[in-house]
């Protein structure tokens, strides 16, 4: 029993940072598990270095992991950490800037050698000079203590031992926040079952860190973060990539359509390819195509063949798929194109987030080629977004663009598992009856028949040339082109009647509406709650999942507020659409720095617009 | 027969008419495309595959119109992407017989990348490249197979481009089946189609096709009466390579190891190189392709290479289909619950 | 001297139609020359068949040429012909629909064989049944009369002779409208100087047609169309392709930058490649690339090399250039991308016109990648549009998209030749001074230095990754990306101050403004004039040349009218932009049938909106 | 020396340092790219060309970072388009020496089309393909040169793709200069660079480059001490092809005309095939490329082919420049007035 003071906290943001080789991502995910078991709500965000494996100790080689956990439900990985664990000078110099004033800095003292200080670009040692005076600094010789803690273990060299210092850090922080230790201990035992020395070294390091917290004078306080009340159910931690993949697989199971996923690697979309390629057992076929044009065409070919065709990429790859998406529009075949947006223009900042591909998704093809655009809002909701994209594609025989982004792809949060048996079925409704079959004859949704090769008597030919209504034969008739162009637009517009109305959360009749789309969801919701609670502000919030067509009631909603604020991770793309559709003077808050929108950002924008 | 969707040997007594769509052909009168269309429609019944299980995928160009004239399933894609589009169809549906029809601009200029990759992967596609050494549909610009110095609408002072030799390019791209034929040589076309259909995996066929409007006579040396008899070097697997009206000329290997043409009388039968289309390495096929950089003199036609190697996706689809059909709600349940979960009650 | 009545007309629209092999385009261009010499104002539009060489006598093999000429200045090739010359049944069946009620039909009787009637799809012979009763029908046995007229000519077979029937038709119509015959006679004599028999046959046919008109009872009336008053100057007839090419060459001469034009053939942009490739004497380098991606990249490479880099294509090719255009935006290099729009989506109708690529030009790239967009309005004005696009590209170091369309490319009109010596110079302003050189240091236009390889001491490296302000080094700094993104947008926005204000033609203080862009210019101007004159309507008109950024005064202009009508050959793309920028309730008139907007269309829309 | 912008022989006494930019290299420690960078920087002074007249054009990938480390002019393009971008630079500015650095994914996967077309055209570019048989920058997916069955992040069950042999592909694409070398073989790399620089037109160099993070050891057979001595078949023009520590093994032509490896002792010196890099037809070079489909055993390196043929744009730019510099207002006036004009006064 420690004699230290125990303080209650209702939310904490911890950031672990070290060299790419220091295993910070592992520490992060272990701490996340402990926290999940502790029953807190949480959100995490890994922050990988842009370079594959930058020279050790350099600033661009720093790898970090941030976790936000609380005794009530939270929505983002947090704006500014309260605690920074820095394993070396590079980690400190690159991360300390985002730390809250007065925050806690825990450094691995052993990492602060002159050599490392120089590599990080420090003139003088920040642990000695006053550069950290705004923070609470704790210097812990993690490496040496880890080495000492493991020296009696057979078959472990000092070098191996030093490698375990990340578990020392984990142990220390676990103690600080009263995390359960079993999850980590069990994990280590499973993971290194066949390498006893390594197992023991890691366990020793973990315990050493934990005990150091308990015993050393250094840390006088530790904290308690009570479990967060959460709706009953089974939970797991997922990032947007995992849940998007599971959503696609679920759609495949519920539609009976085999999933065909063709893609060309690109950060951050590649992870989706990696994840799906492991799911052979669901009949998922993944193909790494020679380029994005091929990937899109392969998917379109598979769609014609009767499979659930999906292709995914990020910004630059979307440019290359444009022509093929246009062909899919003309062929009216079901297909899902996923754009995991990243910071542009051009190659831009491949590992940073942004949501600046909206207008491209809407208009980035020559000619009039309308299609539905859906966007996911949280890591867990990517699952639903994927299913919705598939539903629309299949029902309306159209390519659908699904927008995600780097932040959603990498960030994780507890996800309440849906009851899969309750997921709606998706009916491919393949055409089979030759009598009266016409390739471009439409059902009441204006959707044409999906007649796949091999079906007796339904032989037909489709292509990108304008087609005669009903027969689908090539036609250059002016009236027909006019008719078909409007028909293609009408078919997509009809979907507005088939998507949920925009729900507004407006407990106390606000004058200001904050409307968002995509991954700004957490920040916007959080900002609304906090400004209501902390500043007694009246503010309404709503979030769009369907960017095209827009929900049928949105015009009404927009007009019913004095002011509408639209925060976006671009230069105001949704605002352009809303203003033009509804002539409502929506206001933009734009952020294009490659980072997600912070709750604080939105709070400030709200407060600027309401008199409290 | 995986990879080309044949229903074994069962006879469907199909006729040419069963493969002719009701769409009016719109090529220029006299275009070589008509001859090829007739040959293909005439050959199809031999496959013993119902037209319902055949897909023609084409690109953009005069050749691309082909899809509309076949009474099968068809996709008329965008310019240059037919091999990729067809890869999607063939990979998703190995039960189908998938054919690609493309032009020299479509598959060698804008579509070069997809062509070489589909050949490298050995995707089960029969690719018919209608090479007329010109851009027909866009009214007469030079193509990647046009001769150097060619004067066209886009090159009034003559083109500066050195052309591809499609057969050599395909061989360099690891193609497992490579052949060449001539649009109007009905019999020869049929023979090559037959061999291609029998081949597992990608089959690449260059068809010399006369564009009588923008590049008339480009292939006279191997196409015109009186010349073709002299210049067609017809490759037959296992046969000594000889040609000429009386087979009086042949192909021999010179002292420096390089292939040369010779009078059989001078060198003797036994000196002739015996064609081996099944040789695992493409060396010989490539050397043969070099005998005529362009079809202006003696030029090999027929099957250059026909070797077996794993077919792209072979066996996979079957496995995946099983997996998919067995994967149900429970498995989905399991998938979602994989990883660390916890329950709040 | 003929005893026939001579009627005055102030405007006439004649349409020549026949088989692809009948030489209708030749007849059209000859008649155009005669008309130019006659001093009428005119506008023409060839109408090629979609197929290269469709079987003779079939409807899809019909080739037509329309000319509109008048005794006052006109702006379009005319909506509906007054006179149709049909050389065969296919020409009649496909073209008669567009003829004005009560119009004149002149047919080559000899062409109406049962065989040809069947090919054209006629059940019964329209010359015999009453299907043409709404029109004035003249049956002329052109073929046989031509054969007769040429039978004494040595070395001319009946087949050759028959081929001259197009000149017979030309002679006949020339007589009808009192065209001077010398231009054609001289042309024939020059053209066939080395083929005397052919020359004589053509001349004989031409004269025979002319004399037939004069002597035969058949035609009782002929017409006089007085010269149109035109501003003094030297004129020539040009279509949009020719003047665009000349504009690019002029820009090359005035800038001292060698013109580098890389393109991949595509209808209708190919003609530009053909035209420029003949201009070696101006140092024009044209390259037929392997595809549009290569063409765009070659151009960008040449821009880096210090040349005037241009690439051109049509719809589908634009999709493929998107990623490279984004790279040019990041590299901030001068480059002009020309999109000769055609009817889409996808392959669409390659030979038909449309203007549905505007939103793609504005937004068709991933990320925030703003660039200037310029549009040409008339065949002749393509010359100025090209120079303006180059001016902006060079001055602001940016890719510029220039929008034309199929109608502009093919349509021709008299063009008053500009005084080239008065054309403004374009200063490349290459960087040469190493002192203080920084690749991304900006001048007062926020433009960066154009430092081309070979310049001593200015070695630098540029790319698509985000660049640090000033130095251009790779940077992943959040603040820098935010700054650079806004800087790129600001630089383009600044251009608004460097383009002429939007001029409004509003003689009598109208409430309705008709605002257009692109090739609808002629129809809009014409509609305004005619509704003013014929219906006494008050209507204002204005036309945009700069689509991005928009002229600085446009907001003002829009707000100063009760109603704003925007006719577009798309589903209302400019309207989307205007509504969103200025919250003005602009109204759309949209036409997407592959044909140009007609004066009549716009007149009706105007009349519907004003009470007369 | 047109096509590579050398200032004749004049000596600029440049050193390696003159070609090293101030940008910090950011490859993984131990990456083969470092070795190549050092070799290239070390070789450049030999060119006798001012760094002001040299341009490095690269694509996207680890290899693509190369441009930032050379103190020359540089363009870091988008993925796969470097050859096209470089074609623009080289065509517009034949006075410059233009080098392309690309990866196996960059130039053989997404960029395959531009690569084969620049080679076919014989554009004056020196193309260095860093082949590490993996996607490095995107963290370890297989590439078009990865072996069949390769297990990577994107192919957990092994890839199904048959790989390209870059040398064979280049030869099939009409390349006039084709060579292969190994990242760490400083001397050999320099020798190949020297030959490439001397060659007029396109020079294609495949460089086996070790990615120690995602594909370590892929080239051990020809790269690792102890193995490379046994497996490197060093091609030298005009020399009999032999290899091994004592040159005890060699290349002979078998009875069926196919190239084979043999013990010199068994077959005798004179039986060895003599390498001829200048042979007009690429047949021999292609056959040599077939000796090793993959670098896992005896593998030819060095210059496979080096023949002269018209260089793309050769002479043109000079003409055009003259024309352009002479074309003035009057000519423009003439151009506008060409065709039928009439005057209204
Ligand atoms: C993206 C794109 N670029 C260009 C075109 C224009 N185009 C259509 S067909 C064609 C080339 C035709 O030549 P080829 O492939 O040899 O076919 P052919 O007409 O000779 O049979 C071109 C350039 C297009 N349709 N799409
Ligand atoms: C259009 C586009 N697609 C995909 C990517 C992602 N990407 C960057 S580099 C690369 C491949 C890298 O492999 P390689 O060319 O072999 O270079 P290496 O990193 O191995 O040197 C990919 C797929 C991109 N940047 N742009
Ligand atoms: S243009 Fe040439 S290839 Fe095309 S249809 Fe006419 S003849 Fe045939
Ligand atoms: S990932 Fe591989 S190729 Fe890229 S830098 Fe690291 S070691 Fe080199
Ligand atoms: Mg062709
Ligand atoms: Mg690689």
PDB file of C-alpha atoms in Angstrom, chain C residues 514-585:
ATOM      1  CA  UNK C 514     -28.613  37.279 -69.106  1.00  0.00           C
ATOM      2  CA  UNK C 515     -25.154  36.143 -68.082  1.00  0.00           C
ATOM      3  CA  UNK C 516     -23.216  33.602 -70.095  1.00  0.00           C
ATOM      4  CA  UNK C 517     -19.832  32.010 -70.551  1.00  0.00           C
ATOM      5  CA  UNK C 518     -18.216  30.136 -73.405  1.00  0.00           C
ATOM      6  CA  UNK C 519     -19.754  29.443 -76.777  1.00  0.00           C
ATOM      7  CA  UNK C 520     -23.283  30.488 -75.829  1.00  0.00           C
ATOM      8  CA  UNK C 521     -22.064  34.045 -76.479  1.00  0.00           C
ATOM      9  CA  UNK C 522     -23.466  34.324 -79.991  1.00  0.00           C
ATOM     10  CA  UNK C 523     -26.867  32.933 -79.070  1.00  0.00           C
ATOM     11  CA  UNK C 524     -27.165  35.162 -76.005  1.00  0.00           C
ATOM     12  CA  UNK C 525     -26.084  38.349 -77.761  1.00  0.00           C
ATOM     13  CA  UNK C 526     -28.317  37.544 -80.715  1.00  0.00           C
ATOM     14  CA  UNK C 527     -31.273  36.780 -78.479  1.00  0.00           C
ATOM     15  CA  UNK C 528     -30.841  40.056 -76.627  1.00  0.00           C
ATOM     16  CA  UNK C 529     -30.712  42.056 -79.842  1.00  0.00           C
ATOM     17  CA  UNK C 530     -33.670  40.333 -81.385  1.00  0.00           C
ATOM     18  CA  UNK C 531     -35.892  40.447 -78.310  1.00  0.00           C
ATOM     19  CA  UNK C 532     -35.046  44.103 -77.955  1.00  0.00           C
ATOM     20  CA  UNK C 533     -35.767  44.782 -81.592  1.00  0.00           C
ATOM     21  CA  UNK C 534     -38.575  42.370 -82.283  1.00  0.00           C
ATOM     22  CA  UNK C 535     -40.284  42.317 -78.887  1.00  0.00           C
ATOM     23  CA  UNK C 536     -39.232  45.644 -77.461  1.00  0.00           C
ATOM     24  CA  UNK C 537     -37.845  43.858 -74.437  1.00  0.00           C
ATOM     25  CA  UNK C 538     -35.453  45.439 -71.958  1.00  0.00           C
ATOM     26  CA  UNK C 539     -32.736  42.951 -71.288  1.00  0.00           C
ATOM     27  CA  UNK C 540     -29.132  43.249 -70.199  1.00  0.00           C
ATOM     28  CA  UNK C 541     -26.376  40.855 -71.264  1.00  0.00           C
ATOM     29  CA  UNK C 542     -22.897  40.095 -70.004  1.00  0.00           C
ATOM     30  CA  UNK C 543     -20.418  37.339 -70.758  1.00  0.00           C
ATOM     31  CA  UNK C 544     -17.652  35.875 -68.605  1.00  0.00           C
ATOM     32  CA  UNK C 545     -14.188  35.138 -69.970  1.00  0.00           C
ATOM     33  CA  UNK C 546     -12.635  34.440 -66.581  1.00  0.00           C
ATOM     34  CA  UNK C 547     -14.363  31.689 -64.639  1.00  0.00           C
ATOM     35  CA  UNK C 548     -11.791  31.693 -61.890  1.00  0.00           C
ATOM     36  CA  UNK C 549     -11.133  34.013 -60.342  1.00  0.00           C
ATOM     37  CA  UNK C 550     -14.275  35.884 -61.311  1.00  0.00           C
ATOM     38  CA  UNK C 551     -14.006  39.583 -62.243  1.00  0.00           C
ATOM     39  CA  UNK C 552     -14.005  41.789 -59.153  1.00  0.00           C
ATOM     40  CA  UNK C 553     -17.257  43.579 -59.980  1.00  0.00           C
ATOM     41  CA  UNK C 554     -19.427  40.568 -60.705  1.00  0.00           C
ATOM     42  CA  UNK C 555     -21.102  40.443 -57.296  1.00  0.00           C
ATOM     43  CA  UNK C 556     -22.216  44.026 -57.688  1.00  0.00           C
ATOM     44  CA  UNK C 557     -23.483  43.351 -61.190  1.00  0.00           C
ATOM     45  CA  UNK C 558     -25.493  40.324 -60.129  1.00  0.00           C
ATOM     46  CA  UNK C 559     -27.071  42.112 -57.209  1.00  0.00           C
ATOM     47  CA  UNK C 560     -28.093  45.058 -59.376  1.00  0.00           C
ATOM     48  CA  UNK C 561     -30.647  42.996 -61.333  1.00  0.00           C
ATOM     49  CA  UNK C 562     -33.982  41.574 -60.223  1.00  0.00           C
ATOM     50  CA  UNK C 563     -33.408  38.413 -62.154  1.00  0.00           C
ATOM     51  CA  UNK C 564     -30.324  36.785 -63.574  1.00  0.00           C
ATOM     52  CA  UNK C 565     -30.662  34.152 -66.261  1.00  0.00           C
ATOM     53  CA  UNK C 566     -27.679  31.893 -67.016  1.00  0.00           C
ATOM     54  CA  UNK C 567     -27.976  29.761 -70.152  1.00  0.00           C
ATOM     55  CA  UNK C 568     -25.495  26.867 -70.150  1.00  0.00           C
ATOM     56  CA  UNK C 569     -24.762  23.766 -72.191  1.00  0.00           C
ATOM     57  CA  UNK C 570     -24.693  21.722 -68.985  1.00  0.00           C
ATOM     58  CA  UNK C 571     -26.941  21.150 -65.988  1.00  0.00           C
ATOM     59  CA  UNK C 572     -26.217  24.551 -64.481  1.00  0.00           C
ATOM     60  CA  UNK C 573     -22.592  24.544 -63.448  1.00  0.00           C
ATOM     61  CA  UNK C 574     -21.802  28.263 -63.507  1.00  0.00           C
ATOM     62  CA  UNK C 575     -25.015  28.909 -61.623  1.00  0.00           C
ATOM     63  CA  UNK C 576     -23.754  26.689 -58.805  1.00  0.00           C
ATOM     64  CA  UNK C 577     -20.644  28.832 -58.546  1.00  0.00           C
ATOM     65  CA  UNK C 578     -22.467  32.157 -58.684  1.00  0.00           C
ATOM     66  CA  UNK C 579     -25.104  31.181 -56.156  1.00  0.00           C
ATOM     67  CA  UNK C 580     -22.526  29.984 -53.708  1.00  0.00           C
ATOM     68  CA  UNK C 581     -20.195  32.954 -54.143  1.00  0.00           C
ATOM     69  CA  UNK C 582     -22.814  35.696 -54.075  1.00  0.00           C
ATOM     70  CA  UNK C 583     -25.971  34.115 -52.655  1.00  0.00           C
ATOM     71  CA  UNK C 584     -27.842  35.473 -55.664  1.00  0.00           C
ATOM     72  CA  UNK C 585     -30.766  33.414 -56.904  1.00  0.00           C
TER      73      UNK C 585
END
